Short mmCIF file of C-alpha atoms and ligand atoms in Angstrom, two decimals:
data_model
loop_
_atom_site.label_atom_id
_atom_site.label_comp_id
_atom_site.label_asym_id
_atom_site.label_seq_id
_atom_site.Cartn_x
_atom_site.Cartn_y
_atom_site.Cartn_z
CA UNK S 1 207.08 126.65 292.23
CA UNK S 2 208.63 128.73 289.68
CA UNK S 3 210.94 131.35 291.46
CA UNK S 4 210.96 135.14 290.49
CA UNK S 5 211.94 136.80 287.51
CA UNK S 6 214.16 139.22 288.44
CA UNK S 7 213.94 141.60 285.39
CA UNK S 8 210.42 141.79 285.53
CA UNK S 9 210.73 143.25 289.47
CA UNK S 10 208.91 142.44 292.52
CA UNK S 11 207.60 143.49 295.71
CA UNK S 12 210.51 143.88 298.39
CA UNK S 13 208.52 142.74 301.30
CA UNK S 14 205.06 141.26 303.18
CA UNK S 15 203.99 145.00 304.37
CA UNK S 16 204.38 146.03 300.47
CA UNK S 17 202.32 143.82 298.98
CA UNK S 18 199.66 144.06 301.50
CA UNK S 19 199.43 147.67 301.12
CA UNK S 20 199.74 147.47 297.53
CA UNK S 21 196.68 144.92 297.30
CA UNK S 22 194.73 146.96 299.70
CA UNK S 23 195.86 149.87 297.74
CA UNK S 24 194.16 148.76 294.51
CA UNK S 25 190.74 147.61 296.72
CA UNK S 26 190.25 150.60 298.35
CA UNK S 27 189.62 153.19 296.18
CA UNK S 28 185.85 155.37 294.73
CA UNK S 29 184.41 152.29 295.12
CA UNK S 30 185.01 152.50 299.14
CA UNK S 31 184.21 156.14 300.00
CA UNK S 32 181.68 157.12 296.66
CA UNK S 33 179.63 154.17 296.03
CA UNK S 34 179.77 152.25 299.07
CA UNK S 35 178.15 154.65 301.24
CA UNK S 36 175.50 155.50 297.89
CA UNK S 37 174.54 151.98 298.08
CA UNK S 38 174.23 151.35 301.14
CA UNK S 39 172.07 154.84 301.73
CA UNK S 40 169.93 152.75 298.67
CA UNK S 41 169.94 149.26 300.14
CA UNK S 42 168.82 150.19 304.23
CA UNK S 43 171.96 150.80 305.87
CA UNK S 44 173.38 147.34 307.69
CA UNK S 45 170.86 145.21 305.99
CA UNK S 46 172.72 146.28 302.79
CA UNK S 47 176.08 145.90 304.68
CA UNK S 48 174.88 142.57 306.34
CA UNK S 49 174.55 140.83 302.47
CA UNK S 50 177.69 142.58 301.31
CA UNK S 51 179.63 141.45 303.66
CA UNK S 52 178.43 137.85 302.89
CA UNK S 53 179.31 138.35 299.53
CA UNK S 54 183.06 139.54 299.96
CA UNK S 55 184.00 136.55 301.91
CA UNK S 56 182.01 134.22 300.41
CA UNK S 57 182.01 135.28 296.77
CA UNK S 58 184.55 137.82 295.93
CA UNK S 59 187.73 136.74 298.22
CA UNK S 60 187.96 133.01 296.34
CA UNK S 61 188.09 135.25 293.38
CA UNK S 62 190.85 137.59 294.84
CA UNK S 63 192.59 134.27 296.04
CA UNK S 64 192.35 132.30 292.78
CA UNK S 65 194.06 135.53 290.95
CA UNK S 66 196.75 135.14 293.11
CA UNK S 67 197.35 131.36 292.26
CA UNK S 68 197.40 132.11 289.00
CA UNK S 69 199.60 134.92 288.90
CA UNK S 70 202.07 134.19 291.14
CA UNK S 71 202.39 130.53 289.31
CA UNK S 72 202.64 132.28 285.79
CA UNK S 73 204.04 135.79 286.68
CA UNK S 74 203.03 136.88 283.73
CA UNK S 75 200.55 139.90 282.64
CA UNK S 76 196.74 139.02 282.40
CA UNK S 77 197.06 137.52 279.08
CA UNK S 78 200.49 135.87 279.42
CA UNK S 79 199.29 133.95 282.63
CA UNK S 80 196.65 132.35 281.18
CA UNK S 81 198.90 131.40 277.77
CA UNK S 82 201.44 130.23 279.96
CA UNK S 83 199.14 128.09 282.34
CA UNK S 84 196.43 126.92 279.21
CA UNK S 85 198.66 127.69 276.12
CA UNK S 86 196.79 127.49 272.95
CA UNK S 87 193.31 127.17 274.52
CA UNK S 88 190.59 129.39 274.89
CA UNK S 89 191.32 130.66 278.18
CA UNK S 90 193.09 133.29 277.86
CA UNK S 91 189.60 135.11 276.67
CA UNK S 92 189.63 135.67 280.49
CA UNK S 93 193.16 137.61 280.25
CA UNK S 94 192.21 139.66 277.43
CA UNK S 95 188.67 140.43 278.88
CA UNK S 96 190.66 141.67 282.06
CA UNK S 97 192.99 144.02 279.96
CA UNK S 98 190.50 145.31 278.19
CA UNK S 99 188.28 145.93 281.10
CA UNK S 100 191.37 147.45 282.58
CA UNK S 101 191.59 150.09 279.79
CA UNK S 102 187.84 150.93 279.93
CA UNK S 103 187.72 151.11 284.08
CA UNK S 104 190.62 153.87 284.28
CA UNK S 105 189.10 155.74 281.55
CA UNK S 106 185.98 156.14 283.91
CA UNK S 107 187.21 156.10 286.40
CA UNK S 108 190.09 159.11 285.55
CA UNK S 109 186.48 161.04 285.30
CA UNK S 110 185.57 160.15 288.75
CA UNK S 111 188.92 161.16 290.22
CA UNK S 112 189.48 164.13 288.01
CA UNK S 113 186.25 165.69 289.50
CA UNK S 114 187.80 164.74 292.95
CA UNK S 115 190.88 166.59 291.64
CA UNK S 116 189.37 169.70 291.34
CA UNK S 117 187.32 169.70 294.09
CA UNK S 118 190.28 168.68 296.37
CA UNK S 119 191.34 172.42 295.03
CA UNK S 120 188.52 174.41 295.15
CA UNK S 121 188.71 173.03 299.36
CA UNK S 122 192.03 173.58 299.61
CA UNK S 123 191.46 177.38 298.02
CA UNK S 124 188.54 177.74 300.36
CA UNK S 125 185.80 177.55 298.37
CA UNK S 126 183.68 174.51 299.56
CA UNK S 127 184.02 174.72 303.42
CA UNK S 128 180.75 176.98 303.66
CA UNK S 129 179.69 179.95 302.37
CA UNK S 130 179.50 180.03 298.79
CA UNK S 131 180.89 178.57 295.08
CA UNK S 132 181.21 179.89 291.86
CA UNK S 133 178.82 178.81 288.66
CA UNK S 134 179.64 180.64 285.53
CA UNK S 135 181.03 183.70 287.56
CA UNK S 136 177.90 183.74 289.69
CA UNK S 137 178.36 183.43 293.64
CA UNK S 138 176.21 180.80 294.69
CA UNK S 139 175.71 178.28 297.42
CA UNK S 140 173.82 175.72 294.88
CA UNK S 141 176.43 172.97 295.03
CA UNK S 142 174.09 171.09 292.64
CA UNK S 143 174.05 173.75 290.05
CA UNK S 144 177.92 174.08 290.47
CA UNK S 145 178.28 170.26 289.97
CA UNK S 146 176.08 170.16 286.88
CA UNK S 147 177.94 172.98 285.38
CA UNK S 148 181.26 171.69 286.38
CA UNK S 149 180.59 167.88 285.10
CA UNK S 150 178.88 169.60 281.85
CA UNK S 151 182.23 171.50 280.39
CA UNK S 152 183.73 170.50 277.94
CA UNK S 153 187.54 171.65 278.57
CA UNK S 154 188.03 172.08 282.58
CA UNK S 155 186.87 168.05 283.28
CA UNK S 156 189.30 167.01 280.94
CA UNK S 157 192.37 169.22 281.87
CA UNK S 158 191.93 167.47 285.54
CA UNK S 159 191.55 164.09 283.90
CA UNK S 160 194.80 164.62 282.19
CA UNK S 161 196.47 165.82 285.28
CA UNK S 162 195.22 162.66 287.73
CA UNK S 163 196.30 160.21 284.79
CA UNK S 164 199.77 161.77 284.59
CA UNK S 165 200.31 161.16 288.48
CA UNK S 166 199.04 157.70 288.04
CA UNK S 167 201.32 157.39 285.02
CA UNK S 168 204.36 158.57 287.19
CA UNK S 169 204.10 156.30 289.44
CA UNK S 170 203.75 152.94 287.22
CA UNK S 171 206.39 154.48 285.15
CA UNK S 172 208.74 154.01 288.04
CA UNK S 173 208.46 150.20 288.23
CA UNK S 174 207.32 147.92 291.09
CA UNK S 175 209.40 148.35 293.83
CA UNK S 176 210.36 152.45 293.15
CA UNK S 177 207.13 152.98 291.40
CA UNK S 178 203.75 150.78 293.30
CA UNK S 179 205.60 149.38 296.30
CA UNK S 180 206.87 152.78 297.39
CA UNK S 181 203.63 155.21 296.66
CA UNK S 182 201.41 152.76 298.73
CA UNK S 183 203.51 152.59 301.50
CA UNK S 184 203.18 156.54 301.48
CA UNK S 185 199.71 156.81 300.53
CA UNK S 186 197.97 154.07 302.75
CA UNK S 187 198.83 154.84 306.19
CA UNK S 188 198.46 158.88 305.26
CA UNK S 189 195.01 157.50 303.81
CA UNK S 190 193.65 155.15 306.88
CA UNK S 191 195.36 158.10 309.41
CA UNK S 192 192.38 160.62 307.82
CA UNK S 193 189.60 158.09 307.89
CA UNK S 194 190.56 157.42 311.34
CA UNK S 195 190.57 161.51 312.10
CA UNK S 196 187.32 161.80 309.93
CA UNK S 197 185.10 159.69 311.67
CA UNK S 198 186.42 160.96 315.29
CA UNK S 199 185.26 164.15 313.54
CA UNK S 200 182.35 163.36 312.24
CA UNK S 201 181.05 161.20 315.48
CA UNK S 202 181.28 164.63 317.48
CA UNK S 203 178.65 166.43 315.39
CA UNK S 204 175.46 167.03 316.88
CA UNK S 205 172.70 164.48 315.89
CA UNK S 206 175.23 162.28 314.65
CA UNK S 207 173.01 159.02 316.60
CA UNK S 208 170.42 158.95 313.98
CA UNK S 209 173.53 158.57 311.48
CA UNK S 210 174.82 155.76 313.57
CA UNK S 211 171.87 154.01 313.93
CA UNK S 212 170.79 153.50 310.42
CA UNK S 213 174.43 152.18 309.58
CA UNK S 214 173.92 149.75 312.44
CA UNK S 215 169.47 149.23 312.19
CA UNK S 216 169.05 146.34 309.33
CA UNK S 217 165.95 147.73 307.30
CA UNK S 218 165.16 144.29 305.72
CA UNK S 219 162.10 145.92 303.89
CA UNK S 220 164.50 148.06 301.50
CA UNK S 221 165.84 144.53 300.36
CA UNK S 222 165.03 143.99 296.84
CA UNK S 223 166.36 141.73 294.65
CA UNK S 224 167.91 145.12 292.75
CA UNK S 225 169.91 145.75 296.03
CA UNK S 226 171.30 142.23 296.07
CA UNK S 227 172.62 142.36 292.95
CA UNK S 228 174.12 145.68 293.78
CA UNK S 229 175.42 144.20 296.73
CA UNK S 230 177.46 141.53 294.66
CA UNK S 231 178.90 143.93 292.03
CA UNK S 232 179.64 146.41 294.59
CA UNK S 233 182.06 143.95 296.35
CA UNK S 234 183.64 142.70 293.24
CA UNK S 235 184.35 145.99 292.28
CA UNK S 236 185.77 147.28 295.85
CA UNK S 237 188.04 144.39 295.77
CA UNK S 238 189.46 144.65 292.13
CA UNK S 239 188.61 141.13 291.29
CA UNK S 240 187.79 139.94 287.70
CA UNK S 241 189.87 141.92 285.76
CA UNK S 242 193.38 140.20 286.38
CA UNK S 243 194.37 142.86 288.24
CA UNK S 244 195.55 140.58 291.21
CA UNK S 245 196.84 138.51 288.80
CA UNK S 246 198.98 140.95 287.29
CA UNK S 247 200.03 142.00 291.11
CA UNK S 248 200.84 138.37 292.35
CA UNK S 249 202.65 137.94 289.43
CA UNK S 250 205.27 140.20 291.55
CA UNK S 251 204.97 138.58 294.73
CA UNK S 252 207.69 136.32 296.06
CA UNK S 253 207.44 132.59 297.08
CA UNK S 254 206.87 133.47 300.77
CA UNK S 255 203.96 135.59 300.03
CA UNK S 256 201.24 133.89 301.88
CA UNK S 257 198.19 133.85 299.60
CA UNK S 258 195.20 133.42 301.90
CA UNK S 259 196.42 135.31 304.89
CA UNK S 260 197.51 138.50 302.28
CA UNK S 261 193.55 138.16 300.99
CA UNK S 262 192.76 137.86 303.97
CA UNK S 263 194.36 141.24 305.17
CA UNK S 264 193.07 143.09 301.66
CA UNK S 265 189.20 142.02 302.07
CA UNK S 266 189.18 143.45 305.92
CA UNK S 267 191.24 146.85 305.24
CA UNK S 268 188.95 147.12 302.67
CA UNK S 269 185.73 146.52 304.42
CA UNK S 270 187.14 148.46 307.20
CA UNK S 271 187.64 151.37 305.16
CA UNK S 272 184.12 151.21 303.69
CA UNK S 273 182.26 151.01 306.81
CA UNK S 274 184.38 153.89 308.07
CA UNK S 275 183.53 155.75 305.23
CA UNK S 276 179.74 155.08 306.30
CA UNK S 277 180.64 156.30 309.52
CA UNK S 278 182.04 159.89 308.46
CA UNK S 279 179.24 160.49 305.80
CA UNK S 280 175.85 159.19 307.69
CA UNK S 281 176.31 160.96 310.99
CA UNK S 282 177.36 164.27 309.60
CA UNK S 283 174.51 163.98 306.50
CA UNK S 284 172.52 163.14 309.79
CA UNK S 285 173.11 166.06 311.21
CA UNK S 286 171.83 168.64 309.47
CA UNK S 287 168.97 166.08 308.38
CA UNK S 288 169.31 165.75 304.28
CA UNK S 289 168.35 162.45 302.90
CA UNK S 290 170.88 159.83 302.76
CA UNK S 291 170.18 158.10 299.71
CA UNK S 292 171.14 160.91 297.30
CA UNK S 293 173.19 159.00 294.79
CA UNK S 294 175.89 159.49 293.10
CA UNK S 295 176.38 163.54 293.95
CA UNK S 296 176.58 162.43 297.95
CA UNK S 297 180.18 163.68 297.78
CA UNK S 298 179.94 166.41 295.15
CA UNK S 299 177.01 167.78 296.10
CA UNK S 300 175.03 166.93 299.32
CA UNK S 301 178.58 166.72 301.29
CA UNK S 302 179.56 170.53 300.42
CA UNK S 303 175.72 171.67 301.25
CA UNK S 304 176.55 169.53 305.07
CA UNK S 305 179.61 171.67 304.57
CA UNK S 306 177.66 174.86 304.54
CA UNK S 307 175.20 174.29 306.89
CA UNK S 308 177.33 172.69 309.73
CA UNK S 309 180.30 174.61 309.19
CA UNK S 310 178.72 178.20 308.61
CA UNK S 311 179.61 178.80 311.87
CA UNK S 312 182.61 177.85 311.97
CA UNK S 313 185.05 178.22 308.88
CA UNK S 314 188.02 177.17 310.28
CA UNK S 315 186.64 173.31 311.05
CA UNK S 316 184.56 173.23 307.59
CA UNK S 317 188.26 173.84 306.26
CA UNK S 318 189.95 171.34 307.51
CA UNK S 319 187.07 168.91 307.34
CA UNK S 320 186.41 169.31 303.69
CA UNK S 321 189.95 169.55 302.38
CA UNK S 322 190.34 165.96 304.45
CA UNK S 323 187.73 164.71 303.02
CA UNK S 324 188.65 165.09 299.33
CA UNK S 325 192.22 164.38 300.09
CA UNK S 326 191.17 161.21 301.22
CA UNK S 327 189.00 160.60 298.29
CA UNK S 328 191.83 161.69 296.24
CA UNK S 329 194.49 159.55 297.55
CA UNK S 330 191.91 156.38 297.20
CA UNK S 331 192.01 156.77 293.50
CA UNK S 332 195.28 156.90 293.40
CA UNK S 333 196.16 153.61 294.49
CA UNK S 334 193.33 152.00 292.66
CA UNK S 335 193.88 153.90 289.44
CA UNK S 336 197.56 153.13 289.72
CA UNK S 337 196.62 149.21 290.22
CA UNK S 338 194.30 149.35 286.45
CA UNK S 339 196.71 151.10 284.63
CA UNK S 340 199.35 148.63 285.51
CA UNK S 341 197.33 145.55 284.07
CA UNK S 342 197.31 147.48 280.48
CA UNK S 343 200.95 148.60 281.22
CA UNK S 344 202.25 145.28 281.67
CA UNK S 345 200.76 143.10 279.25
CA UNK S 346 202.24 145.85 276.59
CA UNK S 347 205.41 146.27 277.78
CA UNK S 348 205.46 142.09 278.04
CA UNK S 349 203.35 141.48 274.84
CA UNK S 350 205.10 143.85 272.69
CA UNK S 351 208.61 144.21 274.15
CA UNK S 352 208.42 147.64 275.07
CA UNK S 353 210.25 149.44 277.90
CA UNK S 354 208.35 149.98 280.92
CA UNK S 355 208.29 153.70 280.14
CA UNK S 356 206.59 153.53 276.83
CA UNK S 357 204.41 150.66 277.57
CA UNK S 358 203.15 153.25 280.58
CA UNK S 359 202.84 156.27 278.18
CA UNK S 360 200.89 154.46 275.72
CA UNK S 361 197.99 153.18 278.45
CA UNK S 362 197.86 156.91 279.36
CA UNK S 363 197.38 158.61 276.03
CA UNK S 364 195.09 155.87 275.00
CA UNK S 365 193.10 156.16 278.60
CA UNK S 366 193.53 160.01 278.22
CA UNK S 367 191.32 159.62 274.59
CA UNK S 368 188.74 157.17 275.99
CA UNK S 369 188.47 159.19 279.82
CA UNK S 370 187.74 162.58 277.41
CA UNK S 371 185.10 160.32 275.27
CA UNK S 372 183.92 159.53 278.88
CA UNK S 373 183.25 163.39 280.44
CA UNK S 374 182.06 164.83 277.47
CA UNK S 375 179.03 162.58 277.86
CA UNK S 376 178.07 164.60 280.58
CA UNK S 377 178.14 167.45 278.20
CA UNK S 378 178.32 168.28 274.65
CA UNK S 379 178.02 164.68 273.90
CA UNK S 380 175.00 164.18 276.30
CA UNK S 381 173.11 162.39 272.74
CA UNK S 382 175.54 160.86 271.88
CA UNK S 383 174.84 157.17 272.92
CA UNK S 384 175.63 153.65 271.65
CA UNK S 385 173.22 150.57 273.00
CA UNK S 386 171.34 153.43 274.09
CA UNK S 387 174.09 154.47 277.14
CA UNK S 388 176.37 157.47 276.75
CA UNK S 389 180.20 156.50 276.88
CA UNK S 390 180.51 157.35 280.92
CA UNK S 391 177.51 154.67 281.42
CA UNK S 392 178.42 152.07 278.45
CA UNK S 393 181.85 151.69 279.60
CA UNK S 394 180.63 151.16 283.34
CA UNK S 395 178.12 149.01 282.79
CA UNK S 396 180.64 147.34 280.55
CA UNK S 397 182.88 146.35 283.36
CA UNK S 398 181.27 146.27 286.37
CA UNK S 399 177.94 144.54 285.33
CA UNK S 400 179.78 141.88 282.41
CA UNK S 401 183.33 141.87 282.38
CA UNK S 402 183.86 141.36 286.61
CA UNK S 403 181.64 139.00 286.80
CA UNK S 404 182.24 136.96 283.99
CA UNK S 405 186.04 137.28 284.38
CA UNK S 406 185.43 136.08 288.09
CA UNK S 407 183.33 132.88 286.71
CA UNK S 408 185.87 132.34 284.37
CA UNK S 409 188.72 132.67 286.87
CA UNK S 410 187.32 130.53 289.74
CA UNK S 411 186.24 127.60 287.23
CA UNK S 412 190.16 127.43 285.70
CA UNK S 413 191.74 127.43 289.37
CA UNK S 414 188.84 125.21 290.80
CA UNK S 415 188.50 122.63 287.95
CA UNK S 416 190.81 123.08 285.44
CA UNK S 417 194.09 123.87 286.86
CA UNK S 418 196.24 121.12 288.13
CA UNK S 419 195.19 120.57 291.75
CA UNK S 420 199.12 120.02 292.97
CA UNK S 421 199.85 123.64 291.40
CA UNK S 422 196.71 125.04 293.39
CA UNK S 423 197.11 123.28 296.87
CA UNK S 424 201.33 124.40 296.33
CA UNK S 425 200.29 127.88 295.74
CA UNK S 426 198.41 127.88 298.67
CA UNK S 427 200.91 125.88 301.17
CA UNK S 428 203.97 127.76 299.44
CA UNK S 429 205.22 124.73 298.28
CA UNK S 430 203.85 122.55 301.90
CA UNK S 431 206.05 125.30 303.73
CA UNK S 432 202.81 126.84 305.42
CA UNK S 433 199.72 124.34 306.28
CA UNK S 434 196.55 126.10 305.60
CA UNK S 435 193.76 124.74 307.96
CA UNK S 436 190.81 125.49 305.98
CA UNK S 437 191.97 124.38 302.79
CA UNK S 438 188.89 122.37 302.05
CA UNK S 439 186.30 124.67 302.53
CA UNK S 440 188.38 127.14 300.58
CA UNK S 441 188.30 124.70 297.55
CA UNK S 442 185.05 124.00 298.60
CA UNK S 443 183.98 128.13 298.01
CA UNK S 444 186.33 128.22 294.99
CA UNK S 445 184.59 125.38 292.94
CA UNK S 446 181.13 125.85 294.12
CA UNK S 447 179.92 128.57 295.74
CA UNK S 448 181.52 131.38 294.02
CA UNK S 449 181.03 130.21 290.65
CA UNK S 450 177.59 129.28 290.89
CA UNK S 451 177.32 132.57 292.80
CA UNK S 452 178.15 134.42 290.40
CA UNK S 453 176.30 132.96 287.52
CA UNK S 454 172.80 133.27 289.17
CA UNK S 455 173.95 137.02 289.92
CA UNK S 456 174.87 137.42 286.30
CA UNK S 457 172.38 135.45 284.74
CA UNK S 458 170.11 137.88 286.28
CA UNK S 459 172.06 140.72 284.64
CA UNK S 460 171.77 139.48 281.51
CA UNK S 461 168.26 139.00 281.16
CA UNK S 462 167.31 142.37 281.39
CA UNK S 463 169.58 143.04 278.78
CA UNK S 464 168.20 140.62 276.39
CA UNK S 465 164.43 141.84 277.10
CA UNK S 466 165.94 145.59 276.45
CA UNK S 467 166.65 144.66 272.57
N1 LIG W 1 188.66 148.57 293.90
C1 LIG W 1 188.63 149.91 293.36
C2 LIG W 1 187.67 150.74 294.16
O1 LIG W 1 187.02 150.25 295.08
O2 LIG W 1 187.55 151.93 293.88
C3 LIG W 1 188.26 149.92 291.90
C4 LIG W 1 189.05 148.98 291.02
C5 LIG W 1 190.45 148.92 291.06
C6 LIG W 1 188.40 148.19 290.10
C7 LIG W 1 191.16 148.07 290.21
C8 LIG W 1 189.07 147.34 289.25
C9 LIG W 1 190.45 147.29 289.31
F1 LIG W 1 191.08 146.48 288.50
#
């Protein structure tokens, strides 16, 4: 095994790079979407396929991103030169980087809108009584969304601001920079889910909440909730996109690969269940409808705000300023994780300091995040393959580049890579014996692959029937 390089850093211990990994998986995707979908899909019958999917599906992914990153360390599109040089496969690497461009740039939107309502909590404005559209004083958090979302300047000032944290942080390097933040961020982040849901479990009527996360509704599966299912848990756990490979490419030769996945995929599906446990029981409670979409956060969580906290300021306060701190620190350590596959493959690629590799994924995420929230206003018509930019670069990534990427990456470690590097990776070198080594091969070269290809497959049809 190649040892580490030292001027390219690394993670300075176990706890780091578990945290870091988690970091990156639990994010929007966790506490936004999860709980959306699975208000969609009938509660644990949703959960129940999902959770197939991670461990079946999405975790040989994660795992085969490690092997190949921490055998190249090297960026996206290094590792994949360096492992395959001069054949196509490094279209995998340079779908991931690109993907990783286009994912922050939506995601900044996302988080910038989490930003700001973060401060209007922490300024008291969301914990009950009323908001503010266009001067008005209202309590029609829907109306205050749309108006919010719909600006052209404010969205965009928070974007800037959430991408120059996330830029701060990379800028600093592995160990000072990544390392450091998520071993700050993620216990202060699992210490408020833990806090939320005691919270949330006390509210009155919070059963019913309970027992549609826990009743399996198999009548609200459809094949349109499988699929969702599949790119829900490749997007919660980062895989596709070279992320992890850009990550293990700074992890050390005693990392151990499938207990550290291991450790990701259960914080993470730990975190998104809990998130289903501090949004169904208190939506519950005041009995609105739990499969509200996207605006569950921005707009039916303030309302529960309103109407369970009228009463009581003091608890709405706390509760709501929680919650979107928690949200908040989420996209953090996920947005940090993209912007670090674009920062290193310039500063490797191109020779540029860390520092100016960092400020040019920012400006150029900065241009394309803008491009994103003005499709939500001025540039509502403004659409290419019929999608505005918010949608096109979403569907983008989560419905074609993470899957493909995670076909492509599980058929190079499976088939193509040399099965001595693979079996090394996994054993550290025959240091560690892994006991289920053949039924992880067995997942990597069959069942994910062929997984994902029906999945996609059935993505792409659609698609083609659309033109
Ligand atoms: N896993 C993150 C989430 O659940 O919000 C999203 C994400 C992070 C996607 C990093 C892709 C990525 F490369």
């Amino acid at each position: 095994m190649q040892s580490g390089n030292a001027a390219r850093g690394s993670f300075g211990s176990q706890l780091g790079v578990i945290l870091a990994s988690a970091g990156s998986a639990v994010g929007l995707g966790n506490i936004w979407r999860f709980p959306t979908e699975v208000g969609k899909g009938g509660g644990a019958a949703f959960i129940l396929i999902y959770l197939g999917f991670i461990f079946l599906i999405a975790m040989p992914v994660m795992i085969s991103e490690f092997i190949i990153g921490r055998s190249a360390r090297s960026n996206a599109i290094g590792a994949f030169q360096k492992l395959a040089p001069g054949k196509l496969w490094v279209a995998a690497g340079i779908m991931g980087v690109l993907g990783g461009f286009l994912v922050l740039s939506f995601y900044s939107v996302v988080a910038g809108w989490t930003l700001h309502y973060t401060i209007q909590s922490a300024l008291g404005q969301l914990q009950g009584l009323q908001t503010t559209v266009n001067g008005q004083q209202t309590t029609d958090f829907a109306a205050a969304f749309n108006a919010f979302v719909s600006d052209p300047w404010q969205p965009i000032l928070y974007i800037a601001v959430f991408l120059l944290l996330t830029h701060l942080v990379v800028a600093r390097g592995i160990r000072h920079g990544i390392e450091r933040y998520s071993k700050l961020m993620m216990p202060m982040l699992l210490a408020i889910i833990v806090l939320l849901v005691c919270f949330s479990l006390m509210m009155p009527g919070a059963s019913e909440g309970i027992r549609f996360l826990l009743k399996p509704d198999l009548s609200r599966v459809t094949p349109e909730v499988i699929l969702g299912a599949m790119g829900q848990a490749f997007f919660s756990l980062s895989v596709g996109l070279g992320c992890l490979v850009t990550y293990a490419s700074y992890f050390n030769n005693e990392t151990r690969l499938v207990s550290s996945a291991m450790n990701v995929c259960i914080i993470d599906t730990m975190v998104a269940v809990l998130s289903g446990f501090i949004i169904f029981p208190t939506v519950f409670s005041v009995g609105i409808a739990p499969d509200a979409g996207p605006g569950l956060v921005f707009i039916t969580l303030p309302n529960v705000f309103l109407l369970t906290f009228g009463e009581m300021p003091v608890a709405g306060y706390i509760f709501s300023l929680l919650f979107y701190v928690l949200l908040l620190l989420a996209a953090l350590t996920s947005s940090i994780s993209m912007h670090e596959i674009c920062t290193a493959f310039i500063s490797e690629h191109f020779s540029h300091s860390r520092k100016r590799a960092a400020a040019i994924v920012t400006i150029v995420c900065l241009v394309l995040g803008s491009f994103c929230s003005l499709s939500f206003g001025p540039w509502q018509e403004v659409t290419i393959f019929g999608r505005g930019f918010f949608d096109l670069f979403d569907y983008t990534v989560t419905k074609f580049l993470m899957p493909l990427g995670g076909l492509l990456i599980t058929v190079f470690v499976g088939w193509w890579l040399d099965r001595k590097l693979v079996e090394g990776q996994l054993t550290n070198d025959g240091s560690i014996s892994i006991r289920a080594m053949k039924p992880l091969l067995f997942l990597i070269r069959w069942v994910a692959p062929i997984g994902i290809l029906v999945i996609f497959l059935n993505e792409l049809f659609p698609l083609f029937m659309m033109n």
